[in-house]
PDB file of C-alpha atoms in Angstrom:
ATOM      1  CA  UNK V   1      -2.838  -3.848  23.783  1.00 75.00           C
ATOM      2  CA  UNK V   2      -5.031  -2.818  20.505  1.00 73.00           C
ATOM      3  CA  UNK V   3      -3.590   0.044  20.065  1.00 75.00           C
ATOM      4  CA  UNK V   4       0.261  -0.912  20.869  1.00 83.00           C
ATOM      5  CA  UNK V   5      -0.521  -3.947  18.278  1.00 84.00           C
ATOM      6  CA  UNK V   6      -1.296  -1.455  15.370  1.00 78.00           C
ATOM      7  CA  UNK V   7       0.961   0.805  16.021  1.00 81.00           C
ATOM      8  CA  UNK V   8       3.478  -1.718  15.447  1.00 87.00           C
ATOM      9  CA  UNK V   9       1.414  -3.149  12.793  1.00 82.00           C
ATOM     10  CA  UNK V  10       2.089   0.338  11.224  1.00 81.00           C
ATOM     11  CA  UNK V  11       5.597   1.125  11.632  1.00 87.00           C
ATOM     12  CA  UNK V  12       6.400  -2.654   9.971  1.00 88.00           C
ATOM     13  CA  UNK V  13       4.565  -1.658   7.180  1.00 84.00           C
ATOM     14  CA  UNK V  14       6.961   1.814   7.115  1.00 87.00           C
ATOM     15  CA  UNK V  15      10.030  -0.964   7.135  1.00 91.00           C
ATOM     16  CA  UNK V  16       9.303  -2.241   4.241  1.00 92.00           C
ATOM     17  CA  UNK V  17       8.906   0.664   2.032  1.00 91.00           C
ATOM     18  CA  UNK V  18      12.135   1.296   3.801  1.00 93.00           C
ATOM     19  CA  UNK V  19      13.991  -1.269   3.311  1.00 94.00           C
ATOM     20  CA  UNK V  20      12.484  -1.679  -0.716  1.00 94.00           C
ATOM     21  CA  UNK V  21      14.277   1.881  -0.996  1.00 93.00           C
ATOM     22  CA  UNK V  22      17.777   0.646   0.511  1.00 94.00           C
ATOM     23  CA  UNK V  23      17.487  -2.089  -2.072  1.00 94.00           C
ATOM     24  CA  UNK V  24      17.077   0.479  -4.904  1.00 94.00           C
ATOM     25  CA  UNK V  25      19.440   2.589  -3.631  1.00 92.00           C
ATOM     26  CA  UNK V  26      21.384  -1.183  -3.667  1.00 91.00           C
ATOM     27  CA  UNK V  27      20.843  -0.889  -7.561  1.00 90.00           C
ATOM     28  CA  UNK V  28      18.214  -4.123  -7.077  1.00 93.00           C
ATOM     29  CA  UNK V  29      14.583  -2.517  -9.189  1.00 93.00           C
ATOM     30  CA  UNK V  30      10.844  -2.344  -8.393  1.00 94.00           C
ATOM     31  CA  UNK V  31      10.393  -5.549 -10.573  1.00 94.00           C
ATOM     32  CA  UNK V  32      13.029  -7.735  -8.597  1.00 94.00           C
ATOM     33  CA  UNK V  33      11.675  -6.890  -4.983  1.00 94.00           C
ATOM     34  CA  UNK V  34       7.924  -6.672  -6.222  1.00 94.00           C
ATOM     35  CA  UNK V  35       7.977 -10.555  -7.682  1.00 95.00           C
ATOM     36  CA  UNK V  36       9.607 -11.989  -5.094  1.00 94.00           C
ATOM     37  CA  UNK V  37       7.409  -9.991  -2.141  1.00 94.00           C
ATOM     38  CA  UNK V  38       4.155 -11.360  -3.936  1.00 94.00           C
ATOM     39  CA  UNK V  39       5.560 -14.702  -4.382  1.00 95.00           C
ATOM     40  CA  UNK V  40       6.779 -15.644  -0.826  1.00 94.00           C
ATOM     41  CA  UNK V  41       4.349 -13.069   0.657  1.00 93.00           C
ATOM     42  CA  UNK V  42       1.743 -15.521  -0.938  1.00 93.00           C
ATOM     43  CA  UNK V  43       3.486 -19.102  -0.713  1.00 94.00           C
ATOM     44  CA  UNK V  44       3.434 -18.320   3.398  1.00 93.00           C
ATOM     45  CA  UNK V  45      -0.400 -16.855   3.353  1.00 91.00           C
ATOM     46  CA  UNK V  46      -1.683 -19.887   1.823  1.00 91.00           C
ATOM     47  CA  UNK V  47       0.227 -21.831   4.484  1.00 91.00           C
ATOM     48  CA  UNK V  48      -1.417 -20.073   6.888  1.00 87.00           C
ATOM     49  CA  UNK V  49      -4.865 -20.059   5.488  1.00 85.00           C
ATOM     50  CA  UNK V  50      -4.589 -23.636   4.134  1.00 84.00           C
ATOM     51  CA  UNK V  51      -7.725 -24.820   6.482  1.00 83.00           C
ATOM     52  CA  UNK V  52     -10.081 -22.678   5.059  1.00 75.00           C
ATOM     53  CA  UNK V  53      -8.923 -23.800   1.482  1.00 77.00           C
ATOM     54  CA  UNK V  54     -12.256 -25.374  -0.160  1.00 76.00           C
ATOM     55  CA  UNK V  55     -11.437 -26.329  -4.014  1.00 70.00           C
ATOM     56  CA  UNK V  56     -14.937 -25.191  -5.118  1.00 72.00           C
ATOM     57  CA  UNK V  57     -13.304 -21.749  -5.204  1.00 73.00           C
ATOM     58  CA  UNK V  58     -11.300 -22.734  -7.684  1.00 73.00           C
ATOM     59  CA  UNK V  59     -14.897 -23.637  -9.865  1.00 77.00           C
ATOM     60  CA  UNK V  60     -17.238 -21.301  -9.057  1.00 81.00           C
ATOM     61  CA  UNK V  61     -16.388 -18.437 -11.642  1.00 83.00           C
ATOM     62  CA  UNK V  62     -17.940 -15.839 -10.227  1.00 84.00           C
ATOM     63  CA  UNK V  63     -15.465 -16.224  -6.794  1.00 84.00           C
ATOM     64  CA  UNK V  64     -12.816 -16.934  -8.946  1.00 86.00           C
ATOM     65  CA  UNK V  65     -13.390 -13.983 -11.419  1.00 86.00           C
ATOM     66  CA  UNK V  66     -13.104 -11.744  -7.928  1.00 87.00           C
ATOM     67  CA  UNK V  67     -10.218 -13.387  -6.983  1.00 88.00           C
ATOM     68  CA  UNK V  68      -8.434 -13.025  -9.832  1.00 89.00           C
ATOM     69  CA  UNK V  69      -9.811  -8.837 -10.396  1.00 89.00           C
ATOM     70  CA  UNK V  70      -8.736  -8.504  -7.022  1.00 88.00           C
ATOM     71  CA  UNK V  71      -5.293  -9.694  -7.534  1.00 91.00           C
ATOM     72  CA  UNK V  72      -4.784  -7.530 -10.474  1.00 90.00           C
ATOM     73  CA  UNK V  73      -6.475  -4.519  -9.734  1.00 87.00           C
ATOM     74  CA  UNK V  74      -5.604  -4.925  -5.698  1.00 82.00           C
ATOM     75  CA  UNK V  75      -2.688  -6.149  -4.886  1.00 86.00           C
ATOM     76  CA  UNK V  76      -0.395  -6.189  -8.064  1.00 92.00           C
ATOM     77  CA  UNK V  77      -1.414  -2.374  -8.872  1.00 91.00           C
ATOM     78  CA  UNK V  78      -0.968  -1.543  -4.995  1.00 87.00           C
ATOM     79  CA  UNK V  79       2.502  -2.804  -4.708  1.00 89.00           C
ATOM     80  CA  UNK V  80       4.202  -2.765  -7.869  1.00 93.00           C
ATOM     81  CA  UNK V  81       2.945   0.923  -8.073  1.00 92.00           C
ATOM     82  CA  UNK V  82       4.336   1.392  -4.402  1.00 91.00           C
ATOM     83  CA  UNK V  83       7.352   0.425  -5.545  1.00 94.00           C
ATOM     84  CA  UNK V  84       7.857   2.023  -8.464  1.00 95.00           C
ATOM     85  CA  UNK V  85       7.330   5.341  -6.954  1.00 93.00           C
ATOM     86  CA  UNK V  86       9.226   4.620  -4.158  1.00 94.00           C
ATOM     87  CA  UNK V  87      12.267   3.890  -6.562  1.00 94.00           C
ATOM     88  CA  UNK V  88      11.606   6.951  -8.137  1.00 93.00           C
ATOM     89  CA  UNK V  89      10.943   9.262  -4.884  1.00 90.00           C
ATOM     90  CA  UNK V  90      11.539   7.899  -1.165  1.00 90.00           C
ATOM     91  CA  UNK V  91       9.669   5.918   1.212  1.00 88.00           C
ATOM     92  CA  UNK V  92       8.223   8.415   3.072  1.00 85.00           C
ATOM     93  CA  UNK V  93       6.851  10.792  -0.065  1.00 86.00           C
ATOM     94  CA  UNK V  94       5.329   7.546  -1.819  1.00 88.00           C
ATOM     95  CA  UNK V  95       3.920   6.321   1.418  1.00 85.00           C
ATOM     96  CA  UNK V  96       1.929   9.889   1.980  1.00 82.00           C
ATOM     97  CA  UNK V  97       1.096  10.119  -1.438  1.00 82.00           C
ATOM     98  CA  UNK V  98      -0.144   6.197  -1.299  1.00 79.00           C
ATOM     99  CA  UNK V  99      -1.972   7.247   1.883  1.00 72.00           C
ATOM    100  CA  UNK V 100      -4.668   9.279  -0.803  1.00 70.00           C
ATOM    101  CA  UNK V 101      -6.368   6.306  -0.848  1.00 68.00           C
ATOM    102  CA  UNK V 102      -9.640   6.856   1.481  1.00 66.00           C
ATOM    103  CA  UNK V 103     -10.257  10.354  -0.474  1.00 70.00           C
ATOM    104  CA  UNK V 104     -10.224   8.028  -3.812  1.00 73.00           C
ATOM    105  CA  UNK V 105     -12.414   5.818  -2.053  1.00 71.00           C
ATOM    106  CA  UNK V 106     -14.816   8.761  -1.028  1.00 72.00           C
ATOM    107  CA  UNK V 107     -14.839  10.465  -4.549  1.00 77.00           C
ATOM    108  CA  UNK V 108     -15.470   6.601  -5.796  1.00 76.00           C
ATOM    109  CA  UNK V 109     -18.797   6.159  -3.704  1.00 74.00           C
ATOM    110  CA  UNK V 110     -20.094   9.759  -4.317  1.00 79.00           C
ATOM    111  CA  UNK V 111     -20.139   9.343  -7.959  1.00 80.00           C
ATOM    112  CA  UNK V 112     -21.528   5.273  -7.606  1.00 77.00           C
ATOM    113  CA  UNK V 113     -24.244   6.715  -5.507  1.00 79.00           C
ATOM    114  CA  UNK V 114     -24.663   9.652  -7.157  1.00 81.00           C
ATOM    115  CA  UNK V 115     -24.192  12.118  -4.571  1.00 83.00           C
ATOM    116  CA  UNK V 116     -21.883  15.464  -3.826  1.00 79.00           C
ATOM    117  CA  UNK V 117     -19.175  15.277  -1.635  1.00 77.00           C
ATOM    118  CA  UNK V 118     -20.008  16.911   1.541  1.00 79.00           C
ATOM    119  CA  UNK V 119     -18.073  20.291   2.965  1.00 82.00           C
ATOM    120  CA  UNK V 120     -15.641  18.246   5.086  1.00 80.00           C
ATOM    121  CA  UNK V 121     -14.781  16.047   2.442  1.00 75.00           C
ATOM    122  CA  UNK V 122     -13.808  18.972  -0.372  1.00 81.00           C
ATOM    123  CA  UNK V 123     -11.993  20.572   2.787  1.00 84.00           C
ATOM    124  CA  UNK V 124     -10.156  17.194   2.899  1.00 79.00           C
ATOM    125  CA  UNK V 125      -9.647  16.820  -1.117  1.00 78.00           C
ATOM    126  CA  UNK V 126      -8.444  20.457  -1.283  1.00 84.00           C
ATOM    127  CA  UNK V 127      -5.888  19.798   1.569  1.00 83.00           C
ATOM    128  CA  UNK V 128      -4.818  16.379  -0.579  1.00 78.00           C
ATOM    129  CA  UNK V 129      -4.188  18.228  -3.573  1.00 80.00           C
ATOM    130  CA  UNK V 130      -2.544  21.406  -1.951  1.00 85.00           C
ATOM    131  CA  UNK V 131      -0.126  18.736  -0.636  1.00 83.00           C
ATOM    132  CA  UNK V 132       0.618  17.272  -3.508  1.00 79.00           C
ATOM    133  CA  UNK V 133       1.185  20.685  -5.254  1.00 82.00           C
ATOM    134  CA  UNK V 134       3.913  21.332  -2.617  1.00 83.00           C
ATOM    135  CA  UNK V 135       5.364  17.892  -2.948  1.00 80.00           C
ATOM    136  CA  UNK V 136       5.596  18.095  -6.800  1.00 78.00           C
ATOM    137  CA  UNK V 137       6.755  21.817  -7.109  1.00 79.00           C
ATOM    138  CA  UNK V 138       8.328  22.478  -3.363  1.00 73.00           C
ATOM    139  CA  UNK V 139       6.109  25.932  -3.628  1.00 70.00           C
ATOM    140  CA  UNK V 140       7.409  26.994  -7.127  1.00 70.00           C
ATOM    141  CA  UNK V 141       5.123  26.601  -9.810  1.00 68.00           C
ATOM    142  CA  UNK V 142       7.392  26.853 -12.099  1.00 67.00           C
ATOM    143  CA  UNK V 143       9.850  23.873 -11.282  1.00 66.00           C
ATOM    144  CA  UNK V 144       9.384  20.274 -10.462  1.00 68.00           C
ATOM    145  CA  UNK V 145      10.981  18.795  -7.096  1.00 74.00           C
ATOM    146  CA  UNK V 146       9.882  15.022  -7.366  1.00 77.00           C
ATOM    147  CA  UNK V 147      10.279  12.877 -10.408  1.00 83.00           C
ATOM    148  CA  UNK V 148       6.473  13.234 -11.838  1.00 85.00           C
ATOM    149  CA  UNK V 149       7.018   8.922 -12.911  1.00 90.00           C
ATOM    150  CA  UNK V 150       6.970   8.854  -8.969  1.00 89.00           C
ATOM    151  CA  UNK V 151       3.905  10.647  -8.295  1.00 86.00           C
ATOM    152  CA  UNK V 152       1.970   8.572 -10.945  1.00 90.00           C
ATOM    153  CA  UNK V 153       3.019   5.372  -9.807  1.00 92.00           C
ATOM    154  CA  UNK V 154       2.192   6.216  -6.193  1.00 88.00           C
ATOM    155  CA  UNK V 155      -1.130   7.387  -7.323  1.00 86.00           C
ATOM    156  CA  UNK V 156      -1.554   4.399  -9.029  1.00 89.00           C
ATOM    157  CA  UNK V 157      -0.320   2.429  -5.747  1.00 85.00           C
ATOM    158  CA  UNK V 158      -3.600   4.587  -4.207  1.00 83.00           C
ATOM    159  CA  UNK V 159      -6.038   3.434  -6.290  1.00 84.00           C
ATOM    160  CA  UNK V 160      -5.360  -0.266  -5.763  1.00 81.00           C
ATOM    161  CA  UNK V 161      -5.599   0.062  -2.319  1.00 76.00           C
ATOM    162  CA  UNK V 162      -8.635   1.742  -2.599  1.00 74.00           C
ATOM    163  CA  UNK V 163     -10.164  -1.130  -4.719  1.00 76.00           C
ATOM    164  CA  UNK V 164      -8.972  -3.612  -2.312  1.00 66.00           C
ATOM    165  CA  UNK V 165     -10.523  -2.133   0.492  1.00 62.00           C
ATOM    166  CA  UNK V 166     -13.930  -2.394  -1.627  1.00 67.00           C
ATOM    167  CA  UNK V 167     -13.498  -5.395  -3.242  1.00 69.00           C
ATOM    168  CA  UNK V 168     -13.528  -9.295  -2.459  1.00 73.00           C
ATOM    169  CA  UNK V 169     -14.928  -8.911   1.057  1.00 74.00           C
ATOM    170  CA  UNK V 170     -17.326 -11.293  -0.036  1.00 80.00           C
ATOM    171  CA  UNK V 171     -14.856 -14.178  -0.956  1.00 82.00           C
ATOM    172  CA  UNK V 172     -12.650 -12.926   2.438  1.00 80.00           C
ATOM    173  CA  UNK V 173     -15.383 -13.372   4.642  1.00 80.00           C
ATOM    174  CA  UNK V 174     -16.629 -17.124   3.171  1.00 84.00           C
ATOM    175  CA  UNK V 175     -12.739 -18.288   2.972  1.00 84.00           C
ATOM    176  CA  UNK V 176     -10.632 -16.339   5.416  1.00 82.00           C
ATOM    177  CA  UNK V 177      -8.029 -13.462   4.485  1.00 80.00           C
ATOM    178  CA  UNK V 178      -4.947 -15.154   4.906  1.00 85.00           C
ATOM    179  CA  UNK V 179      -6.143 -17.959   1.879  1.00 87.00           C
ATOM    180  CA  UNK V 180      -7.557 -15.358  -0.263  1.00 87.00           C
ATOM    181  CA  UNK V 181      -4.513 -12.565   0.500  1.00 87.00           C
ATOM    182  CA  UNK V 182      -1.966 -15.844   0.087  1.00 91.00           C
ATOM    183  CA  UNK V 183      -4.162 -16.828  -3.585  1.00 91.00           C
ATOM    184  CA  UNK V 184      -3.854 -13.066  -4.467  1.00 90.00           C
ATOM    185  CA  UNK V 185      -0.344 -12.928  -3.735  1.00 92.00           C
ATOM    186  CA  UNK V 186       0.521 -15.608  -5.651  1.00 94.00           C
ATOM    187  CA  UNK V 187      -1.703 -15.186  -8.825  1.00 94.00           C
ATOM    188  CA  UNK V 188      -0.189 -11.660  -9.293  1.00 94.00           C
ATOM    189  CA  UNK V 189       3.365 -12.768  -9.039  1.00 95.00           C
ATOM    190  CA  UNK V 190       2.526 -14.729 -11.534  1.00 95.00           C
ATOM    191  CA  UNK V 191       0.797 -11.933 -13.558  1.00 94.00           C
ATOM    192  CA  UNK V 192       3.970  -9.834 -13.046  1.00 95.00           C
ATOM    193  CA  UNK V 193       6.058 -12.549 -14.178  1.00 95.00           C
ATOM    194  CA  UNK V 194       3.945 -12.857 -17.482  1.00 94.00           C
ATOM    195  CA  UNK V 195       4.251  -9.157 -18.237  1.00 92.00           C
ATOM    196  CA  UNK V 196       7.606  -9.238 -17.655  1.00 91.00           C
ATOM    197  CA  UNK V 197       7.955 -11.996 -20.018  1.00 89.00           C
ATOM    198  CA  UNK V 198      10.209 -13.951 -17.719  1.00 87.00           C
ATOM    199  CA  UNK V 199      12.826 -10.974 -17.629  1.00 87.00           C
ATOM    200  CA  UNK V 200      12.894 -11.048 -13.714  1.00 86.00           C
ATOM    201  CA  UNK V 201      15.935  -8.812 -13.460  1.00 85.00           C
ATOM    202  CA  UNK V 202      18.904 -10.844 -11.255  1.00 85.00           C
ATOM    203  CA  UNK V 203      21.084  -9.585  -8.901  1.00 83.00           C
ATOM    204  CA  UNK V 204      24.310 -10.049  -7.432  1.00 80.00           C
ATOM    205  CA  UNK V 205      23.253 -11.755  -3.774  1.00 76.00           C
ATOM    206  CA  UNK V 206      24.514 -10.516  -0.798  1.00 86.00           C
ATOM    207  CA  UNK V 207      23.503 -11.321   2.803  1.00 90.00           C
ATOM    208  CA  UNK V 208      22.412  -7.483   3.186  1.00 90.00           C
ATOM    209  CA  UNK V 209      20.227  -7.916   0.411  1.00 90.00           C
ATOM    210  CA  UNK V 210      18.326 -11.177   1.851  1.00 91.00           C
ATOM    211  CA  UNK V 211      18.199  -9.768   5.037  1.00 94.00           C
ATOM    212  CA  UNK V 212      16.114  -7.036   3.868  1.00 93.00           C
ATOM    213  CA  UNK V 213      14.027  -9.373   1.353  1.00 93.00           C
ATOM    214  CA  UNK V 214      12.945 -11.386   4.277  1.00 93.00           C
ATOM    215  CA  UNK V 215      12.368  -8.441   6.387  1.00 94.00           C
ATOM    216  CA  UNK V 216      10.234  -6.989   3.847  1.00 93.00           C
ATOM    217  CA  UNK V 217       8.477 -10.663   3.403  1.00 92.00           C
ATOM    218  CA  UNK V 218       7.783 -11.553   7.030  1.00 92.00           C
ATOM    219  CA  UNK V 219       8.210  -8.462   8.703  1.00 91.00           C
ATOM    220  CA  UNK V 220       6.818  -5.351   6.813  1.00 87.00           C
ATOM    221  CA  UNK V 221       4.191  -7.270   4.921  1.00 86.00           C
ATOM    222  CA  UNK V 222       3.333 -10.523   6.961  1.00 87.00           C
ATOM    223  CA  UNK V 223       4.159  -9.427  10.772  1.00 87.00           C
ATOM    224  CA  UNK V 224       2.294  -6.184   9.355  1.00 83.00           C
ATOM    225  CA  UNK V 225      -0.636  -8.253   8.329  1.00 77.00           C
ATOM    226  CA  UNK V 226      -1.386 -10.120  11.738  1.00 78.00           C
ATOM    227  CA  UNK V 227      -0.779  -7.393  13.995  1.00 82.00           C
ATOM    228  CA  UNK V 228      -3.114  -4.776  12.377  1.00 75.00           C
ATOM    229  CA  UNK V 229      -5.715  -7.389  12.150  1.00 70.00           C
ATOM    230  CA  UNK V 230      -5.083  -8.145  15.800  1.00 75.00           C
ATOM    231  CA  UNK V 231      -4.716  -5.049  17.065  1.00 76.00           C
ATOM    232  CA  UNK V 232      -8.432  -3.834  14.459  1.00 69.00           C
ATOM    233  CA  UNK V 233     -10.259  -7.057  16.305  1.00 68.00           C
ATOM    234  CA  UNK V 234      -9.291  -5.392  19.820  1.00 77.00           C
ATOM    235  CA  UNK V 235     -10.276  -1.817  18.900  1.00 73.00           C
ATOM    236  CA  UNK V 236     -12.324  -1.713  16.255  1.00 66.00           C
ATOM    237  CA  UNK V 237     -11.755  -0.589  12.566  1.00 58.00           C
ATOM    238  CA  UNK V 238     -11.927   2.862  12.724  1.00 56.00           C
ATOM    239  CA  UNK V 239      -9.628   3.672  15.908  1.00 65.00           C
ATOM    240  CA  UNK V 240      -7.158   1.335  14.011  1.00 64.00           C
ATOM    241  CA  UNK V 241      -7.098   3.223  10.679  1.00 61.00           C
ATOM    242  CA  UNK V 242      -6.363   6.337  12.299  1.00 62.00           C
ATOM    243  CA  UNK V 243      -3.564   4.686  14.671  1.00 67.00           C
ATOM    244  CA  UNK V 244      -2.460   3.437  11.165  1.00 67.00           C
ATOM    245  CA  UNK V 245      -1.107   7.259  10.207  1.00 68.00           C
ATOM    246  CA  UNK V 246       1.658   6.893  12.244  1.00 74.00           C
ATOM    247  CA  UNK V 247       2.479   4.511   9.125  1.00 77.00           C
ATOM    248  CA  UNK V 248       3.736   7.445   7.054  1.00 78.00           C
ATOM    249  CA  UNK V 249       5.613   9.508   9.135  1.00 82.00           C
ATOM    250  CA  UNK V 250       7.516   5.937  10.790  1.00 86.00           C
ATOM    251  CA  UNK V 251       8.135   5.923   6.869  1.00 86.00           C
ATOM    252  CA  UNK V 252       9.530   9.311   6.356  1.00 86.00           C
ATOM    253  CA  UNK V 253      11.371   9.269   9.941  1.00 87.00           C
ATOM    254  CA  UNK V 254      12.712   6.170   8.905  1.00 90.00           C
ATOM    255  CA  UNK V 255      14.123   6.742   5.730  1.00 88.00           C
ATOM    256  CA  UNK V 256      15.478  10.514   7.034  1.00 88.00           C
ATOM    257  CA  UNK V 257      17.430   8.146   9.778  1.00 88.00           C
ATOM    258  CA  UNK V 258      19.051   5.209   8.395  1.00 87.00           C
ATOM    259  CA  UNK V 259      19.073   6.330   4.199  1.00 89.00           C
ATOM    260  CA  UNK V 260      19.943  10.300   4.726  1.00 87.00           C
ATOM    261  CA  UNK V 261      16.371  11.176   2.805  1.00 86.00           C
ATOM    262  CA  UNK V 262      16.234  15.122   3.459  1.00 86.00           C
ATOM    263  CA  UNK V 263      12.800  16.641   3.468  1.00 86.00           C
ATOM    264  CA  UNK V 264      12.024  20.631   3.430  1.00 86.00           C
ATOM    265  CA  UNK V 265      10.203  21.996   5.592  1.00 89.00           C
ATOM    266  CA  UNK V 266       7.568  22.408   2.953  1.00 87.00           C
ATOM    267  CA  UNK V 267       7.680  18.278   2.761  1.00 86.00           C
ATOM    268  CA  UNK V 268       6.842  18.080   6.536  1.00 88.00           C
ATOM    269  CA  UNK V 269       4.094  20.888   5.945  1.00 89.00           C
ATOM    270  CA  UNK V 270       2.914  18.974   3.339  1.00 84.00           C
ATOM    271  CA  UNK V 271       2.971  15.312   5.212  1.00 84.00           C
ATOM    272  CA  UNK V 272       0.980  17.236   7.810  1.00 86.00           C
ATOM    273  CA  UNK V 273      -1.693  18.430   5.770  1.00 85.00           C
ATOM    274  CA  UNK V 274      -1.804  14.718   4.004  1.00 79.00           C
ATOM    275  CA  UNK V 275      -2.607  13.491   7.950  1.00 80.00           C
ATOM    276  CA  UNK V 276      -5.060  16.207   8.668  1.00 82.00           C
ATOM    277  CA  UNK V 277      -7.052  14.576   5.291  1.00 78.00           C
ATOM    278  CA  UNK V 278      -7.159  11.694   6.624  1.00 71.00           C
ATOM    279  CA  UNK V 279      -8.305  12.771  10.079  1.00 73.00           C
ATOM    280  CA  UNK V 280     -11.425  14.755   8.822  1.00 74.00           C
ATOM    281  CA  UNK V 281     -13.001  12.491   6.289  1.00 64.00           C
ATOM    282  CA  UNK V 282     -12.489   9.590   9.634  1.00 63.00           C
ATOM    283  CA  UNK V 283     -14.543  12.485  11.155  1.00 61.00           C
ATOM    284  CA  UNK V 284     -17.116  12.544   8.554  1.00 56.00           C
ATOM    285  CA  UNK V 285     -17.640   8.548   8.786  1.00 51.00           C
ATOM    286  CA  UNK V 286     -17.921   9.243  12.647  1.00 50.00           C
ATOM    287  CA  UNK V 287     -20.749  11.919  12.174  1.00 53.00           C
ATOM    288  CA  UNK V 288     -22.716   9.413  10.135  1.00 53.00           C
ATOM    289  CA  UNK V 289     -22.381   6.738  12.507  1.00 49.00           C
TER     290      UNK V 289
END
């Protein structure tokens, strides 16, 4: 049941960087859908976590300094980057490049603790960046395949997820993750707002358009949420974040199937060596276990 719950866990996530690039393709931008995902994502979360709500967090500064980094730097960098270079690429390539994040994390606590990577880790790096040089160029050095404003952002997208996944476990773990996900949320739609001085871009509405809003709200972000947590307390975290890959490639399946995304067979070589990464530095962390 673990496994079956993060598997799905995994291929809602794919749906909504899916269903954000039908909505581009839709003419609706990054800034529209990325607002009003943090906004409901965290009205709901807060909901859901409202039991564990104490309002001391609200004085202590230190917890609410971490809060508020870990909005910014977490979750507003993370999905307004995803975004962004899914507008400018496709689901599937953003999601694989996004999916960088555990070698950012790797090269993050080698140089915080002062140590080389190991062999299996620069076998993994190399593979990351050999992907990336086939995603960019295609194989020819001399042209450029992707829209480089796409690789950025999704690089960007990478290294918010990797400082969510080292920061605030300290505030998660006193207050629960759906209050301090749901605070998060929240804060950094309001963050985006402020940056975007107001200028939330509007849209015609059409019921295609809320359909896939609330899809991407409750399905590939919320239904996400619960069922990888689920599925990681039945199996454990490490068995879970390499179930997670199929994350990814639902992504790029996906968005080959219902938006008519080609990839070259260089892409798919590519994707694969992005999944191998991601395989041997989980090895690594199993070695030292």
């Amino acid at each position: 049941m673990g496994v079956f719950l993060v598997i799905l866990g995994g291929i809602f996530w794919a749906i909504s960087g899916v269903l954000a690039e039908y909505l581009f393709k839709n003419h609706y931008s990054a800034e529209w859908v990325s607002f009003y995902r943090l906004l409901f994502t965290g009205v709901i979360l807060i909901i859901l976590g409202a039991k564990n709500f104490k309002l001391k967090l609200l004085k202590q500064k230190q917890e609410l300094s971490s809060l508020l980094i870990f909005s910014i730097f977490g979750l507003l960098i993370t999905q307004y980057g995803y975004f962004k270079a899914i507008y400018y690429t496709d689901a599937g390539t953003a999601t694989m490049i996004q999916y960088n994040a555990p070698l950012i994390i790797m090269l993050f606590m080698c140089f915080k603790n002062k140590i080389l990577p190991k062999k299996i880790e620069l076998i993994a790096l190399f593979l990351i960046l050999f992907a990336l040089f086939l995603l960019i160029t295609n194989g020819d050095i001399n042209a450029l395949k992707l829209d480089i404003r796409g690789v950025i952002w999704a690089f960007f997208g990478a290294l918010g997820v990797a400082f969510y996944s080292l920061s605030a476990r300290l505030i998660i773990a006193k207050y629960g993750l759906f209050l301090i996900m749901g605070l998060a949320s929240l804060f950094a739609s309001f963050l985006l707002f402020v940056l975007l001085q107001g200028n939330i871009p509007k849209h015609d509405f059409s019921l295609n358009s809320f359909l896939a809003m609330s899809a991407i709200v409750f399905i590939g972000t919320i239904g996400a949420f619960c069922l990888y947590l689920k599925g990681v307390e039945l199996i454990g975290a490490f068995k879970a974040s390499m179930i997670a890959c199929i994350e990814p490639v639902a992504a790029a399946f996906m968005s080959f199937l219902f938006l008519g995304t080609i990839y070259s067979v260089i892409d798919l070589f590519a994707f694969a060596l992005i999944i191998l990464s991601v395989f041997l530095n989980a090895k690594k962390h199993t070695k030292n276990k």
